[in-house]
mmCIF file of N, CA and C in Angstrom:
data_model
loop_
_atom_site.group_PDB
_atom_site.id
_atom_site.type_symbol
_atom_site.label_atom_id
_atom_site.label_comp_id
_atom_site.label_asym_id
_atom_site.label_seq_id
_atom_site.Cartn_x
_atom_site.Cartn_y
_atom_site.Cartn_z
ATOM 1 N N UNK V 1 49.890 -63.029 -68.526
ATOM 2 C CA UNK V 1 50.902 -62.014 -68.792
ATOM 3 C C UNK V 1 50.279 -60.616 -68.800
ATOM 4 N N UNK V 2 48.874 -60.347 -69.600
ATOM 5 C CA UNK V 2 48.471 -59.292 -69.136
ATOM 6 C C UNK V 2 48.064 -58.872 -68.044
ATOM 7 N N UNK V 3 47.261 -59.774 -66.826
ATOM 8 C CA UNK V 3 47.342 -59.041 -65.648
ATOM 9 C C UNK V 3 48.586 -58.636 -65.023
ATOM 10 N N UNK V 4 49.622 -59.292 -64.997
ATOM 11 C CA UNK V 4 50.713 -59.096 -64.070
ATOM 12 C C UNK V 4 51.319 -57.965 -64.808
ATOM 13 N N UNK V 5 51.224 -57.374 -66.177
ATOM 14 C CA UNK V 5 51.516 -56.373 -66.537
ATOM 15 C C UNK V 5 50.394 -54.938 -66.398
ATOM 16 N N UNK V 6 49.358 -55.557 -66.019
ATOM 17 C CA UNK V 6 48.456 -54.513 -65.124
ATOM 18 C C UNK V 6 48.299 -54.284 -64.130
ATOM 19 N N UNK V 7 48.688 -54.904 -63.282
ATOM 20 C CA UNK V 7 49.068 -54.699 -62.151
ATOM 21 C C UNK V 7 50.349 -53.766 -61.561
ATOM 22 N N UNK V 8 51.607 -54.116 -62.589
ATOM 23 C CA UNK V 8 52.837 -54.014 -62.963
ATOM 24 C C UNK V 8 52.648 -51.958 -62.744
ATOM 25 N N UNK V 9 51.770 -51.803 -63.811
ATOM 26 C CA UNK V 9 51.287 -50.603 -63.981
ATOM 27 C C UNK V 9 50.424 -49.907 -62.687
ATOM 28 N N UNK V 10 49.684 -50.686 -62.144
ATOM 29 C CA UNK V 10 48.994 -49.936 -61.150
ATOM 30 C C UNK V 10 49.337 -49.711 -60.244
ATOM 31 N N UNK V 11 50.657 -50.756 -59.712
ATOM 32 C CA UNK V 11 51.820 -50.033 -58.955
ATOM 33 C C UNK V 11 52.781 -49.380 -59.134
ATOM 34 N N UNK V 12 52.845 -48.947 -59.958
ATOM 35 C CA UNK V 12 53.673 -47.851 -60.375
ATOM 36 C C UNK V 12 53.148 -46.722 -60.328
ATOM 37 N N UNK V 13 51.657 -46.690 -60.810
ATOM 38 C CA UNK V 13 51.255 -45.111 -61.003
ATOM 39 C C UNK V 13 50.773 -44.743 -59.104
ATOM 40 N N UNK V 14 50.442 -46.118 -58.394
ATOM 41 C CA UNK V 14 50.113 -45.916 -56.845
ATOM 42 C C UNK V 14 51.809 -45.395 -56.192
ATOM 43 N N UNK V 15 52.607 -46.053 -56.805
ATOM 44 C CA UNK V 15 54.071 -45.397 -55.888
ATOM 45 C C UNK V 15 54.235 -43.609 -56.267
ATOM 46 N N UNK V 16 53.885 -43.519 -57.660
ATOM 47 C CA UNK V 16 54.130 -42.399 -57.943
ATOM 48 C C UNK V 16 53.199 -41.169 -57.228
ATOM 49 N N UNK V 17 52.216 -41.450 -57.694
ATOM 50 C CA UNK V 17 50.921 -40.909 -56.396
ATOM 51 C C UNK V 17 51.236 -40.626 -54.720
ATOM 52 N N UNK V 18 51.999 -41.483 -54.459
ATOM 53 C CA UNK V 18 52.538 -42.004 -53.082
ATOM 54 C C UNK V 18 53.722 -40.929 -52.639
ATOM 55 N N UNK V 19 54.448 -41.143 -53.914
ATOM 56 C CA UNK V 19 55.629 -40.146 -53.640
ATOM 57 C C UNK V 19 55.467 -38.775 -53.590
ATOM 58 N N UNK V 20 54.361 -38.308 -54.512
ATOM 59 C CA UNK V 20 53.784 -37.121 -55.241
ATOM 60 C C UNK V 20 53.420 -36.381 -53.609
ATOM 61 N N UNK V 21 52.173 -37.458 -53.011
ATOM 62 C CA UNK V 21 51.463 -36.799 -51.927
ATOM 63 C C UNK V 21 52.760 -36.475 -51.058
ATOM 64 N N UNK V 22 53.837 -37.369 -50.638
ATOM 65 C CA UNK V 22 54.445 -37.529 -49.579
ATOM 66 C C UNK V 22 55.292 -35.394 -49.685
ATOM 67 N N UNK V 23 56.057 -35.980 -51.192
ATOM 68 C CA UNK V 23 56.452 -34.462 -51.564
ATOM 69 C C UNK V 23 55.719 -33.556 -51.043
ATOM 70 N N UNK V 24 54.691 -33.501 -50.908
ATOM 71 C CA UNK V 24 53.691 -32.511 -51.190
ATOM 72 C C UNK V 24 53.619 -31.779 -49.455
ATOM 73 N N UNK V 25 52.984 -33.363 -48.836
ATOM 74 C CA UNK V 25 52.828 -33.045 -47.271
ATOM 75 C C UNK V 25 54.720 -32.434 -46.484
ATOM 76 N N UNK V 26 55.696 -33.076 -47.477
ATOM 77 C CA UNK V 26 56.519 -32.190 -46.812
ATOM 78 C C UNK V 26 57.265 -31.090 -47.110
ATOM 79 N N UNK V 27 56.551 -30.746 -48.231
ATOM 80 C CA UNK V 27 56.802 -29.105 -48.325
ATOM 81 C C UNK V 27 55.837 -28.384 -47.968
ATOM 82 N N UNK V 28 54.950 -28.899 -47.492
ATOM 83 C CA UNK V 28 53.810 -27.785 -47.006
ATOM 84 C C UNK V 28 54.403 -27.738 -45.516
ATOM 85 N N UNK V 29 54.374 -28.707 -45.122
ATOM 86 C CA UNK V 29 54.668 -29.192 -43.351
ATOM 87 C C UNK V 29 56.279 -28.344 -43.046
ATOM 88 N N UNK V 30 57.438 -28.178 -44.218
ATOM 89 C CA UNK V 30 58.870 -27.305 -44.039
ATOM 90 C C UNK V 30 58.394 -26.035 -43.906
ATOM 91 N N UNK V 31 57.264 -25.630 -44.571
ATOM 92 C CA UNK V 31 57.140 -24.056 -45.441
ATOM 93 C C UNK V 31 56.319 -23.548 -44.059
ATOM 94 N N UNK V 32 55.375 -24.437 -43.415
ATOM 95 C CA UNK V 32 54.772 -24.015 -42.323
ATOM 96 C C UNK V 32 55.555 -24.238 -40.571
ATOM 97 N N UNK V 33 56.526 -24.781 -41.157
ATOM 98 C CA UNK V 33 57.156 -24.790 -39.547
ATOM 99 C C UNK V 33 58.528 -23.615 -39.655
ATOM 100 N N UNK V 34 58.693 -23.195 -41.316
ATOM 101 C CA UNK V 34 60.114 -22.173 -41.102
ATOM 102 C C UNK V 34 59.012 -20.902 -41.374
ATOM 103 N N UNK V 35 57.784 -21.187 -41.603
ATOM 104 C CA UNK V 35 57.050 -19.588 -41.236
ATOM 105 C C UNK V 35 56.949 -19.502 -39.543
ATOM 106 N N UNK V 36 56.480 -20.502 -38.924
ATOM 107 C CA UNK V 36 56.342 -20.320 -37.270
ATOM 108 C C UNK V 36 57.702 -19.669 -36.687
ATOM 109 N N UNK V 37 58.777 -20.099 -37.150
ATOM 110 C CA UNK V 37 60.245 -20.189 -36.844
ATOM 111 C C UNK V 37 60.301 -19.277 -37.160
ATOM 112 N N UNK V 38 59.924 -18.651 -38.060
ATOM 113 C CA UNK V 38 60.486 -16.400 -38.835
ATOM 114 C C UNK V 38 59.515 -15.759 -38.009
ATOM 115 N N UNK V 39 58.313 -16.381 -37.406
ATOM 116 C CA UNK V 39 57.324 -15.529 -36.895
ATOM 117 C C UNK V 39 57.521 -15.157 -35.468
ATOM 118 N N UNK V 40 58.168 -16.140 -34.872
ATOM 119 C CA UNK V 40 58.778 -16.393 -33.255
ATOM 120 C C UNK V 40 59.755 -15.782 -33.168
ATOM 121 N N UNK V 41 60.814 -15.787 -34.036
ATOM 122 C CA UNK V 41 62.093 -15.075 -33.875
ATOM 123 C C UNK V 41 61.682 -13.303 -34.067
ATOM 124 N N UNK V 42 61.094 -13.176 -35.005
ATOM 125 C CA UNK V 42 60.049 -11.804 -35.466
ATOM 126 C C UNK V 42 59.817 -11.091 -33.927
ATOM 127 N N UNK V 43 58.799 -11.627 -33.592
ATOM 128 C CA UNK V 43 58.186 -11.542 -32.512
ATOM 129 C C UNK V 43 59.153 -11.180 -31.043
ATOM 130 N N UNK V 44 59.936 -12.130 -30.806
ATOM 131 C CA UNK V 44 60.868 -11.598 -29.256
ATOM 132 C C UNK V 44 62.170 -11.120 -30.034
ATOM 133 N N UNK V 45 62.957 -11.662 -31.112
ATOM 134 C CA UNK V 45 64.031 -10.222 -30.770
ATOM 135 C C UNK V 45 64.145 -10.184 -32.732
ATOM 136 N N UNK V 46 64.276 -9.281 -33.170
ATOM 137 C CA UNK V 46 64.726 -9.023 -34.967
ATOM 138 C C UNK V 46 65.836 -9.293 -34.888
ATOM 139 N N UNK V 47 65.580 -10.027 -36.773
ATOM 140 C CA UNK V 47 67.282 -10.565 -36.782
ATOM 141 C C UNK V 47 68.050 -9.357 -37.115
ATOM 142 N N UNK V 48 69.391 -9.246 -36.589
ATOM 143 C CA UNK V 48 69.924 -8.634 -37.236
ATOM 144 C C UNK V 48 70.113 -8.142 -38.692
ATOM 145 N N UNK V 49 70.285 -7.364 -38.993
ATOM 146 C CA UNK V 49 70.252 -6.103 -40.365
ATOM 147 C C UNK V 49 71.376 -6.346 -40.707
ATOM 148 N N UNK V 50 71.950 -6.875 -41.917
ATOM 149 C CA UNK V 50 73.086 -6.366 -42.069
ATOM 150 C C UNK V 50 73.528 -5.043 -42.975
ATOM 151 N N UNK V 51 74.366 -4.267 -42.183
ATOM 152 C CA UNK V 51 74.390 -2.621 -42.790
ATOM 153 C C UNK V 51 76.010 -2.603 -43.760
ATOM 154 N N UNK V 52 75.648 -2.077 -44.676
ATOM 155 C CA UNK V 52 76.738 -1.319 -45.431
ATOM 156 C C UNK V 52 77.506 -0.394 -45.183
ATOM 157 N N UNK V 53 78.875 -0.179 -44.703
ATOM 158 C CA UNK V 53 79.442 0.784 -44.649
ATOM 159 C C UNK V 53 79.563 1.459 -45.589
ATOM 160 N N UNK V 54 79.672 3.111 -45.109
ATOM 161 C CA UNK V 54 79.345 3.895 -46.671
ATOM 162 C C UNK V 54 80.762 4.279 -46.780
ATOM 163 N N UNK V 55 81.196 4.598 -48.077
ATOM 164 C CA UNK V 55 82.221 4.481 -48.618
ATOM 165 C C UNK V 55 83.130 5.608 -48.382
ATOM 166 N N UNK V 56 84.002 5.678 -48.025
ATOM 167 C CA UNK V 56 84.976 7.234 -47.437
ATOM 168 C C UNK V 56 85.449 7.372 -48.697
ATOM 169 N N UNK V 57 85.677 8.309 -48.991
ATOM 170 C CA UNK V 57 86.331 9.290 -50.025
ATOM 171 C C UNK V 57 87.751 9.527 -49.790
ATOM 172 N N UNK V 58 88.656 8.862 -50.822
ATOM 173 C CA UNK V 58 89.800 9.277 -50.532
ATOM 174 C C UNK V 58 90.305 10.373 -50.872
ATOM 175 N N UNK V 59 90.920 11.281 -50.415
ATOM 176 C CA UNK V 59 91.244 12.244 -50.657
ATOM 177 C C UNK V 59 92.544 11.952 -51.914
#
Protein backbone atom coordinates (compact mmCIF):
# COMPACT_ATOMS: atom_id res chain seq x y z
CA UNK A 1 0.00 0.00 0.00
CA UNK A 2 2.82 2.28 0.53
CA UNK A 3 4.51 1.93 -2.71
CA UNK A 4 1.48 2.28 -4.84
CA UNK A 5 0.84 5.37 -2.79
CA UNK A 6 4.38 6.49 -3.80
CA UNK A 7 4.21 6.08 -6.80
CA UNK A 8 0.56 7.50 -6.73
CA UNK A 9 2.56 10.68 -5.74
CA UNK A 10 5.35 10.61 -8.17
CA UNK A 11 2.94 10.75 -10.81
CA UNK A 12 1.34 13.37 -9.92
CA UNK A 13 4.11 15.70 -9.11
CA UNK A 14 5.71 14.24 -12.93
CA UNK A 15 2.12 15.33 -14.60
CA UNK A 16 2.32 18.51 -12.84
CA UNK A 17 5.95 19.23 -13.93
CA UNK A 18 4.70 18.06 -17.37
CA UNK A 19 1.97 20.48 -17.52
CA UNK A 20 4.08 23.30 -15.88
CA UNK A 21 6.91 22.83 -18.75
CA UNK A 22 4.25 22.37 -21.51
CA UNK A 23 2.58 25.95 -20.17
CA UNK A 24 5.69 27.33 -20.22
CA UNK A 25 7.03 26.21 -23.87
CA UNK A 26 3.69 27.64 -25.03
CA UNK A 27 3.77 30.88 -23.86
CA UNK A 28 7.13 31.50 -24.74
CA UNK A 29 6.60 29.85 -28.36
CA UNK A 30 2.78 32.51 -28.57
CA UNK A 31 4.86 35.54 -27.17
CA UNK A 32 7.65 34.81 -29.81
CA UNK A 33 5.63 34.16 -32.89
CA UNK A 34 3.02 37.41 -32.10
CA UNK A 35 6.46 39.42 -31.65
CA UNK A 36 7.63 38.12 -35.35
CA UNK A 37 3.94 38.89 -36.47
CA UNK A 38 4.11 42.86 -34.87
CA UNK A 39 7.65 42.94 -36.29
CA UNK A 40 6.64 41.93 -40.05
CA UNK A 41 3.59 43.87 -40.13
CA UNK A 42 5.94 46.89 -38.48
CA UNK A 43 8.26 46.49 -41.08
CA UNK A 44 6.16 46.53 -44.74
CA UNK A 45 3.12 48.60 -43.92
CA UNK A 46 2.02 50.37 -40.02
CA UNK A 47 -1.04 49.52 -38.56
CA UNK A 48 -3.30 51.92 -38.74
CA UNK A 49 -3.62 54.81 -35.94
CA UNK A 50 -6.69 55.24 -34.74
CA UNK A 51 -7.35 59.21 -34.57
CA UNK A 52 -9.79 61.20 -32.50
CA UNK A 53 -11.88 63.64 -33.92
CA UNK A 54 -11.51 66.89 -32.17
CA UNK A 55 -14.49 68.19 -30.82
CA UNK A 56 -16.45 71.23 -32.69
CA UNK A 57 -17.78 73.77 -30.56
CA UNK A 58 -21.22 74.42 -30.66
CA UNK A 59 -22.07 77.59 -31.04
Amino acid sequence: MRGRARSTSRRLILGLVAVLLAFIVFTSVFFVSWDLVGDGSESSTPPPVPTIAPATPTP
